[in-house]
Amino acid sequence: MEKIKVKICCGTSCFVMGAAQIQVLEFDPPADIKDKIEIEESRCMNYCHNTAAKYNRGPFVEVNGELIEEANFEKVVNKIREILDGTKD
Amino acid sequence: MTSSLFIDIGSYQVQKSGEDCFGDTIYAKKIPEEQRIIGILSDGLGSGVKANILSSMTTRMAMKFMEDNTELQRASETMMDALPICQVRKISYATFSIVDSELEGKTRIFEMDNPRYIFIRNNRLFDIKGREFSSPKWKDRKICVSQVNNLPEDRIIVMSDGVTQAGIGNKKYPLGWGRQGCIDFILKTLRQDPYISSSALAEKIVNEALSKENGAKAGDDISCMCLYFRNPRKLLIVTGPPFNEDKDREISEMVANYDGKIAVCGGTTANIIERELCLKCEIDKTSFDTKIPMASKMEGVDLVTEGILTLTDAYRMLKEGIDKNSNTASVRLVKLFLGSDRIDFVVGTKINVAHQDPNLPMELEIRRNIVKKIFRLLQSQYLKEISVRYL
């Protein structure tokens, strides 16, 4: 099965809003999703710059290309589990 | 050599075992107006307080005479007359080695009774014949004067006889470690680490000499002073996207053409350079930390970090001292700062809209302010040469 791609923005504003806590996924992920994810950090995904698009606040995380705004560890893990459950059926 | 060299001067000393103070004195001074550096090493007769007084007096007097460019014979006679006479040996005596360097590269060396200085060029010993003379008043004291024109990567090492006579009387070194032993050790050290700093080299030489002594106890004061002539080590700090997007190319070209180390501080800035120069930039996961975003690796660039948070943390460390046993992006940045002689800042002044969000922590500084704080500190406290350009 193809791994789920998780892209975490580590730009300044995402980082101060808590991206570092999401990066824990890389070093100490929950056991059930451990082998099923692939983490990529981005220096800045530019969502914060794009004021016209009216994005909410960071941290911004993309899970398989789907954007999560105001992300935190739970939100991201839940999203990953959701996708994993979806593929089982 | 027309371009100005940078002289890294460093020294290290160990006092004679059992004594309370150093019998040798090392004194170095920069005279910025004349672009000149004078370093003096003096070994006082005997050891302990008496030797300390003799050698301190000698270095201070010699420094004054050198600064004023006093004629050598007069200077040396005055110095010898002024030194107090030893009760035991009925002579007044302290040896000296004086290295007087101009940043253009001309160096004069005056020596009296210290082991001859060691001059290293191209990783080889360069033996320079000096001119000897003595004053009519003190016929047995010979002063040797030599002159060299320094090139980048030259080194001059002066030492007290504690180095060359280390281990004297041992089975292994009946006549002491010797000047040749010291030269061999220096050449070996330089082969392993050609860019070693002067203070590190001096410390190595002294410790090696100490290891030759019986039970590693210094039988005499062991002192060493090194000078390292080099082209200034340059560092380019690029931080922040330029106000005008047209300047993206200009900033990237600066990075491509810079002849020194380069650090890029800022995610967006790194993205610009990655795009313009078609370089690949990858996050370096060994620098993970919960307080500072990770560094990245980019070809041809020595360090890529996040901007404001890293710079703010680097400023803190420049003030309070570097965090030990840490490999965060900011520690790496501070190491780059400290290892450079000349630092060029290129600061993009575009405001990051996202940082103006009132919900973000107060510590998010404006880039221009934090850069200003950093370069002022580097200038005043670390004596670095700084240039700043805003784009």
Coordinates of C-alpha atoms in Angstrom, one line a residue:
Chain A
M1 CA 0.0 0.0 0.0
E2 CA 1.2 3.4 -0.8
K3 CA 2.2 5.6 2.2
I4 CA 0.2 8.6 3.2
K5 CA 2.1 11.8 2.5
V6 CA 2.1 14.3 5.3
K7 CA 3.6 17.6 4.5
I8 CA 4.2 20.0 7.4
C9 CA 4.9 23.6 7.0
C10 CA 7.8 24.7 9.2
G11 CA 7.8 28.4 8.3
T12 CA 8.1 30.9 11.1
S13 CA 4.5 31.6 11.8
C14 CA 3.4 27.9 11.5
F15 CA 6.3 26.9 13.7
V16 CA 5.4 29.4 16.5
M17 CA 1.7 28.3 16.2
G18 CA 2.8 24.7 17.0
A19 CA 4.2 22.9 13.9
A20 CA 7.0 21.5 16.1
Q21 CA 4.5 19.4 18.0
I22 CA 3.2 18.0 14.8
Q23 CA 6.8 17.1 13.8
V24 CA 6.7 14.6 16.6
L25 CA 4.9 12.4 14.1
E26 CA 8.3 11.9 12.4
F27 CA 10.3 10.9 15.5
D28 CA 7.7 9.3 17.7
P29 CA 4.5 8.4 15.8
P30 CA 1.6 6.4 17.2
A31 CA 2.2 2.7 16.6
D32 CA -0.8 2.1 14.4
I33 CA 0.2 4.6 11.8
K34 CA 3.9 4.3 12.2
D35 CA 4.7 2.5 9.0
K36 CA 2.0 4.0 6.9
I37 CA 3.1 7.6 6.7
E38 CA 5.8 9.6 5.0
I39 CA 6.6 12.9 6.5
E40 CA 8.0 15.9 4.6
E41 CA 8.8 19.2 6.1
S42 CA 8.5 22.3 4.0
R43 CA 10.3 25.6 4.7
C44 CA 7.2 27.6 3.9
M45 CA 4.2 26.5 1.9
N46 CA 3.1 30.1 1.3
Y47 CA -0.4 29.6 2.6
C48 CA 0.2 32.3 5.2
H49 CA 1.3 34.9 2.5
N50 CA -1.8 34.4 0.5
T51 CA -4.1 36.7 2.3
A52 CA -6.5 37.0 -0.7
A53 CA -7.4 33.4 -0.4
K54 CA -8.6 33.8 3.1
Y55 CA -6.9 30.9 4.7
N56 CA -7.3 30.5 8.4
R57 CA -4.2 30.4 10.5
G58 CA -1.4 27.9 10.6
P59 CA 0.0 25.5 11.2
F60 CA -0.7 24.3 7.8
V61 CA -0.4 20.6 7.1
E62 CA -1.2 18.7 3.9
V63 CA -2.2 15.1 4.2
N64 CA -2.2 13.4 0.8
G65 CA -2.6 16.9 -0.7
E66 CA -5.6 17.8 1.4
L67 CA -5.0 21.0 3.5
I68 CA -5.5 21.1 7.2
E69 CA -5.6 24.6 8.7
E70 CA -4.9 25.4 12.3
A71 CA -3.5 21.9 12.5
N72 CA -2.4 20.1 15.6
F73 CA -1.2 16.7 16.4
E74 CA -4.7 15.2 17.0
K75 CA -6.2 16.7 13.9
V76 CA -3.4 15.3 11.7
V77 CA -3.4 11.9 13.3
N78 CA -7.2 11.7 13.0
K79 CA -7.0 12.7 9.4
I80 CA -4.5 10.0 8.7
R81 CA -6.6 7.3 10.5
E82 CA -9.6 8.5 8.6
I83 CA -7.8 7.9 5.3
L84 CA -6.4 4.5 6.5
D85 CA -10.0 3.4 7.5
G86 CA -11.2 4.5 4.1
T87 CA -8.7 2.4 2.3
K88 CA -9.5 -0.7 4.4
D89 CA -13.1 -0.9 3.1
Chain B
M1 CA 50.8 41.3 -1.2
T2 CA 48.6 44.4 -1.5
S3 CA 45.4 43.2 0.0
S4 CA 45.1 43.4 3.7
L5 CA 45.6 40.2 5.7
F6 CA 43.9 39.1 8.8
I7 CA 46.2 38.1 11.7
D8 CA 44.8 35.6 14.1
I9 CA 46.9 35.8 17.2
G10 CA 46.6 33.3 20.1
S11 CA 48.7 32.0 23.0
Y12 CA 48.7 29.4 25.8
Q13 CA 50.7 29.1 28.9
V14 CA 51.4 26.6 31.8
Q15 CA 53.3 27.7 34.8
K16 CA 56.1 25.8 36.5
S17 CA 54.8 23.1 38.7
G18 CA 54.5 24.4 42.3
E19 CA 54.7 28.1 41.4
D20 CA 51.8 30.5 42.0
C21 CA 52.2 32.6 39.0
F22 CA 53.6 32.6 35.5
G23 CA 57.3 33.4 35.0
D24 CA 56.7 34.1 31.3
T25 CA 54.6 36.9 30.0
I26 CA 52.8 37.2 26.7
Y27 CA 51.3 40.5 25.7
A28 CA 49.7 41.3 22.4
K29 CA 48.2 44.5 21.1
K30 CA 46.4 45.6 18.0
I31 CA 47.0 49.2 16.8
P32 CA 44.2 49.7 14.4
E33 CA 45.3 53.2 13.2
E34 CA 48.6 51.8 11.9
Q35 CA 47.1 48.4 10.9
R36 CA 49.6 46.8 13.1
I37 CA 49.8 44.0 15.6
I38 CA 52.6 43.6 18.1
G39 CA 53.0 40.4 20.1
I40 CA 55.7 39.9 22.8
L41 CA 56.7 36.9 24.7
S42 CA 59.2 37.3 27.6
D43 CA 60.7 34.7 29.9
G44 CA 62.0 36.1 33.2
L45 CA 65.0 34.8 34.9
G46 CA 64.1 32.0 37.4
S47 CA 60.5 31.3 38.0
G48 CA 57.5 32.4 40.1
V49 CA 57.0 36.0 41.3
K50 CA 60.5 37.2 40.5
A51 CA 60.4 35.9 37.0
N52 CA 56.9 37.3 36.6
I53 CA 58.0 40.8 37.5
L54 CA 61.0 40.6 35.2
S55 CA 59.1 39.4 32.2
S56 CA 56.1 41.7 32.8
M57 CA 58.4 44.7 33.0
T58 CA 60.1 43.6 29.8
T59 CA 57.0 43.1 27.8
R60 CA 55.4 46.4 28.9
M61 CA 58.6 48.3 28.2
A62 CA 59.1 46.6 24.9
M63 CA 55.6 47.2 23.9
K64 CA 55.9 50.9 24.6
F65 CA 59.2 51.1 22.7
M66 CA 57.7 49.2 19.7
E67 CA 54.7 51.4 19.6
D68 CA 56.8 54.5 19.6
N69 CA 59.2 53.0 17.0
T70 CA 62.2 53.7 19.3
E71 CA 65.6 52.9 17.9
L72 CA 66.3 49.3 18.8
Q73 CA 69.7 49.7 20.5
R74 CA 68.5 52.5 22.7
A75 CA 65.4 50.6 23.6
S76 CA 67.2 47.4 24.5
E77 CA 69.8 49.2 26.6
T78 CA 67.1 51.0 28.5
M79 CA 65.3 47.8 29.1
M80 CA 68.3 46.0 30.4
D81 CA 69.3 48.9 32.6
A82 CA 65.8 49.1 34.1
L83 CA 65.4 45.5 35.1
P84 CA 66.1 44.7 38.7
I85 CA 69.2 42.7 39.4
C86 CA 68.7 39.1 40.6
Q87 CA 70.1 38.5 44.2
V88 CA 71.3 35.0 43.4
R89 CA 72.8 35.4 40.0
K90 CA 73.8 39.1 40.2
I91 CA 72.4 39.9 36.8
S92 CA 69.3 41.4 35.4
Y93 CA 67.7 39.3 32.8
A94 CA 64.7 38.4 30.9
T95 CA 64.6 37.1 27.4
F96 CA 62.1 38.3 24.8
S97 CA 60.7 37.6 21.3
I98 CA 58.8 40.5 19.7
V99 CA 56.7 40.0 16.6
D100 CA 55.7 43.3 14.9
S101 CA 53.3 42.8 12.0
E102 CA 51.7 45.1 9.7
L103 CA 48.5 43.9 8.0
E104 CA 50.0 44.5 4.6
G105 CA 52.3 41.6 5.4
K106 CA 55.6 43.1 6.6
T107 CA 56.7 41.5 9.8
R108 CA 59.8 42.2 11.9
I109 CA 60.9 39.8 14.6
F110 CA 63.3 40.8 17.4
E111 CA 64.7 38.0 19.6
M112 CA 66.9 37.8 22.5
D113 CA 67.9 34.4 24.0
N114 CA 64.5 32.8 23.4
P115 CA 64.4 29.7 21.2
R116 CA 64.3 30.9 17.6
Y117 CA 60.9 31.5 16.3
I118 CA 59.4 29.0 13.9
F119 CA 58.1 30.3 10.6
I120 CA 55.9 28.0 8.5
R121 CA 55.0 28.6 4.9
N122 CA 53.3 26.1 2.6
N123 CA 53.4 23.6 5.4
R124 CA 57.2 23.7 5.5
L125 CA 59.7 25.2 7.8
F126 CA 61.2 28.4 6.4
D127 CA 64.5 29.3 8.0
I128 CA 65.2 32.9 7.8
K129 CA 68.6 34.3 8.5
G130 CA 68.5 37.2 10.9
R131 CA 70.9 39.9 11.6
E132 CA 72.6 39.8 15.0
F133 CA 73.8 42.7 16.9
S134 CA 74.7 43.6 20.5
S135 CA 75.1 46.9 22.2
P136 CA 78.6 48.1 23.4
K137 CA 77.2 48.1 26.9
W138 CA 76.0 44.5 27.0
K139 CA 78.3 42.7 24.7
D140 CA 77.2 39.2 25.6
R141 CA 73.5 39.9 24.9
K142 CA 72.8 39.4 21.2
I143 CA 69.6 40.6 19.6
C144 CA 68.6 38.9 16.4
V145 CA 66.5 40.8 14.0
S146 CA 64.8 39.3 11.0
Q147 CA 62.2 40.4 8.6
V148 CA 59.7 38.6 6.4
N149 CA 56.9 39.6 4.0
N150 CA 54.0 37.5 5.0
L151 CA 51.7 35.7 2.6
P152 CA 48.3 34.2 3.4
E153 CA 48.5 30.9 5.4
D154 CA 51.9 31.8 6.9
R155 CA 52.4 31.0 10.6
I156 CA 54.9 32.4 13.1
I157 CA 55.3 30.5 16.4
V158 CA 57.4 31.9 19.2
M159 CA 57.9 30.0 22.5
S160 CA 59.8 30.1 25.7
D161 CA 62.6 27.6 26.5
G162 CA 60.1 25.7 28.6
V163 CA 58.8 24.2 25.3
T164 CA 62.1 23.2 23.7
Q165 CA 63.6 22.0 27.0
A166 CA 60.5 20.0 28.0
G167 CA 61.4 16.6 29.4
I168 CA 65.1 17.5 29.8
G169 CA 66.9 14.7 31.7
N170 CA 64.3 12.1 30.9
K171 CA 65.5 8.8 29.4
K172 CA 63.5 9.5 26.3
Y173 CA 64.5 13.2 25.9
P174 CA 67.9 13.6 27.6
L175 CA 68.4 17.0 26.0
G176 CA 64.7 18.0 26.0
W177 CA 62.0 17.9 23.4
G178 CA 64.1 20.3 21.3
R179 CA 63.2 22.9 18.7
Q180 CA 63.2 20.2 16.0
G181 CA 60.7 18.0 18.0
C182 CA 58.5 21.0 18.3
I183 CA 58.8 21.8 14.5
D184 CA 57.9 18.2 13.7
F185 CA 54.9 18.3 16.0
I186 CA 53.7 21.6 14.5
L187 CA 54.0 20.3 10.9
K188 CA 52.1 17.1 11.8
T189 CA 49.4 19.1 13.5
L190 CA 49.1 21.4 10.5
R191 CA 48.9 18.5 8.1
Q192 CA 45.9 17.1 10.1
D193 CA 44.2 20.5 10.5
P194 CA 45.6 23.1 8.1
Y195 CA 43.2 25.8 9.2
I196 CA 43.6 25.4 13.0
S197 CA 43.3 28.7 14.9
S198 CA 46.3 30.2 16.6
S199 CA 45.0 29.7 20.1
A200 CA 44.2 26.0 19.5
L201 CA 47.7 25.5 18.0
A202 CA 49.4 27.2 20.9
E203 CA 47.4 25.1 23.3
K204 CA 48.4 21.9 21.5
I205 CA 52.0 22.8 21.4
V206 CA 52.1 23.6 25.1
N207 CA 50.2 20.4 26.1
E208 CA 52.5 18.3 23.9
A209 CA 55.5 19.8 25.6
L210 CA 53.9 19.2 29.0
S211 CA 53.4 15.5 28.1
K212 CA 57.1 15.1 27.7
E213 CA 57.8 16.2 31.2
N214 CA 58.2 13.7 34.1
G215 CA 54.7 13.0 35.4
A216 CA 53.4 15.8 33.2
K217 CA 54.6 18.3 35.7
A218 CA 56.1 21.4 34.1
G219 CA 59.8 21.8 35.1
D220 CA 59.7 25.4 33.8
D221 CA 57.1 27.9 32.6
I222 CA 55.9 26.7 29.2
S223 CA 54.5 29.4 26.9
C224 CA 53.7 29.7 23.3
M225 CA 52.3 32.4 21.1
C226 CA 51.2 31.8 17.5
L227 CA 50.3 34.2 14.7
Y228 CA 48.3 33.0 11.7
F229 CA 48.2 35.2 8.6
R230 CA 45.2 34.6 6.4
N231 CA 42.9 36.2 4.0
P232 CA 39.8 37.3 6.0
R233 CA 37.3 34.5 6.4
K234 CA 34.2 35.8 4.8
L235 CA 30.6 35.0 5.5
L236 CA 27.5 36.1 3.7
I237 CA 24.2 36.2 5.5
V238 CA 21.2 36.4 3.3
T239 CA 18.0 36.9 5.1
G240 CA 14.5 38.0 4.0
P241 CA 13.0 38.3 0.5
P242 CA 13.8 41.6 -1.2
F243 CA 11.1 44.3 -1.2
N244 CA 10.9 44.2 -4.9
E245 CA 10.6 40.9 -6.6
D246 CA 12.8 42.1 -9.4
K247 CA 15.7 41.8 -7.0
D248 CA 15.2 38.1 -6.5
R249 CA 17.7 37.4 -9.2
E250 CA 20.2 39.9 -7.8
I251 CA 20.2 38.2 -4.4
S252 CA 20.6 34.8 -5.9
E253 CA 23.5 36.0 -8.0
M254 CA 25.2 37.3 -4.9
V255 CA 24.9 33.9 -3.4
A256 CA 26.2 32.2 -6.5
N257 CA 29.3 34.5 -6.8
Y258 CA 30.3 34.9 -3.2
D259 CA 33.8 33.9 -2.3
G260 CA 33.3 32.7 1.2
K261 CA 30.8 30.9 3.4
I262 CA 27.1 31.5 2.9
A263 CA 24.2 31.2 5.2
V264 CA 20.6 31.8 4.2
C265 CA 18.3 32.6 7.0
G266 CA 14.6 32.5 6.0
G267 CA 12.3 29.9 4.5
T268 CA 11.0 32.1 1.8
T269 CA 14.5 33.4 1.0
A270 CA 15.7 29.9 0.6
N271 CA 12.8 29.1 -1.7
I272 CA 13.7 32.1 -3.8
I273 CA 17.4 31.0 -4.1
E274 CA 16.4 27.5 -4.7
R275 CA 14.1 28.6 -7.6
E276 CA 16.5 31.2 -9.1
L277 CA 19.6 29.0 -9.0
C278 CA 17.8 25.7 -9.7
L279 CA 19.4 24.2 -6.6
K280 CA 18.0 21.4 -4.5
C281 CA 17.2 22.2 -0.9
E282 CA 16.4 19.5 1.6
I283 CA 15.5 19.7 5.3
D284 CA 18.3 18.4 7.5
K285 CA 16.5 16.2 10.1
T286 CA 19.6 15.9 12.4
S287 CA 18.9 19.5 13.6
F288 CA 15.5 18.8 15.0
D289 CA 14.5 20.8 18.0
T290 CA 11.1 21.9 19.4
K291 CA 12.2 25.5 19.8
I292 CA 14.0 26.2 16.6
P293 CA 12.9 25.1 13.1
M294 CA 15.2 22.6 11.4
A295 CA 18.1 23.6 9.2
S296 CA 18.2 22.6 5.5
K297 CA 21.0 21.5 3.2
M298 CA 21.5 23.3 -0.1
E299 CA 24.4 22.7 -2.5
G300 CA 27.0 25.5 -2.4
V301 CA 25.4 27.0 0.7
D302 CA 26.9 26.3 4.1
L303 CA 23.7 26.7 6.1
V304 CA 20.0 27.2 5.4
T305 CA 17.8 28.1 8.4
E306 CA 14.4 29.6 9.2
G307 CA 14.6 33.4 9.6
I308 CA 13.4 35.4 12.6
L309 CA 13.3 32.7 15.3
T310 CA 16.7 31.4 14.4
L311 CA 18.2 34.9 14.3
T312 CA 16.6 35.8 17.6
D313 CA 18.0 32.7 19.2
A314 CA 21.4 33.3 17.7
Y315 CA 21.4 36.8 19.1
R316 CA 20.6 35.4 22.6
M317 CA 23.5 33.0 22.3
L318 CA 25.9 35.7 21.1
K319 CA 25.0 37.6 24.3
E320 CA 24.8 34.7 26.8
G321 CA 27.2 32.1 25.3
I322 CA 26.7 29.3 22.9
D323 CA 24.5 26.3 23.9
K324 CA 26.7 23.3 24.3
N325 CA 25.9 19.8 23.0
S326 CA 23.3 21.2 20.7
N327 CA 23.0 20.9 17.0
T328 CA 20.1 23.3 16.3
A329 CA 20.1 25.6 13.3
S330 CA 20.8 28.6 15.5
V331 CA 23.9 27.0 17.1
R332 CA 25.2 26.2 13.7
L333 CA 24.6 29.8 12.7
V334 CA 26.4 31.2 15.7
K335 CA 29.4 28.9 15.0
L336 CA 29.5 30.4 11.5
F337 CA 29.5 33.9 12.9
L338 CA 32.3 33.2 15.4
G339 CA 34.4 31.4 12.8
S340 CA 34.4 34.4 10.4
D341 CA 36.4 37.5 10.3
R342 CA 34.3 39.5 7.9
I343 CA 30.5 39.2 7.7
D344 CA 28.4 40.7 5.0
F345 CA 24.6 40.9 5.6
V346 CA 22.1 41.2 2.8
V347 CA 18.7 41.9 4.3
G348 CA 15.5 41.8 2.3
T349 CA 13.0 44.2 3.7
K350 CA 9.8 42.7 2.5
I351 CA 7.3 42.5 5.4
N352 CA 5.9 39.0 6.0
V353 CA 2.1 39.6 6.2
A354 CA 1.6 36.5 8.2
H355 CA 3.9 37.8 11.0
Q356 CA 1.7 40.8 11.6
D357 CA -1.1 38.6 13.0
P358 CA -1.7 39.8 16.5
N359 CA -2.3 36.2 17.7
L360 CA 1.4 35.4 17.1
P361 CA 3.8 35.6 20.1
M362 CA 5.3 39.0 20.8
E363 CA 8.8 37.6 20.3
L364 CA 8.4 37.7 16.5
E365 CA 10.8 40.6 15.8
I366 CA 10.9 42.7 12.8
R367 CA 13.8 41.3 10.7
R368 CA 15.6 44.6 10.3
N369 CA 15.7 45.1 14.1
I370 CA 17.1 41.8 15.0
V371 CA 19.7 41.9 12.2
K372 CA 20.8 45.4 13.5
K373 CA 21.1 44.0 17.1
I374 CA 23.2 41.1 15.8
F375 CA 25.6 43.0 13.8
R376 CA 26.1 45.7 16.4
L377 CA 27.0 42.9 18.9
L378 CA 29.3 41.2 16.4
Q379 CA 31.1 44.5 15.8
S380 CA 31.5 45.7 19.4
Q381 CA 32.0 42.5 21.3
Y382 CA 33.5 40.1 18.7
L383 CA 35.5 42.7 16.7
K384 CA 34.1 41.4 13.4
E385 CA 34.2 43.5 10.3
I386 CA 30.6 44.0 9.2
S387 CA 28.8 45.3 6.1
V388 CA 25.0 45.5 5.7
R389 CA 23.0 46.0 2.6
Y390 CA 19.2 46.3 2.5
L391 CA 17.3 45.2 -0.6

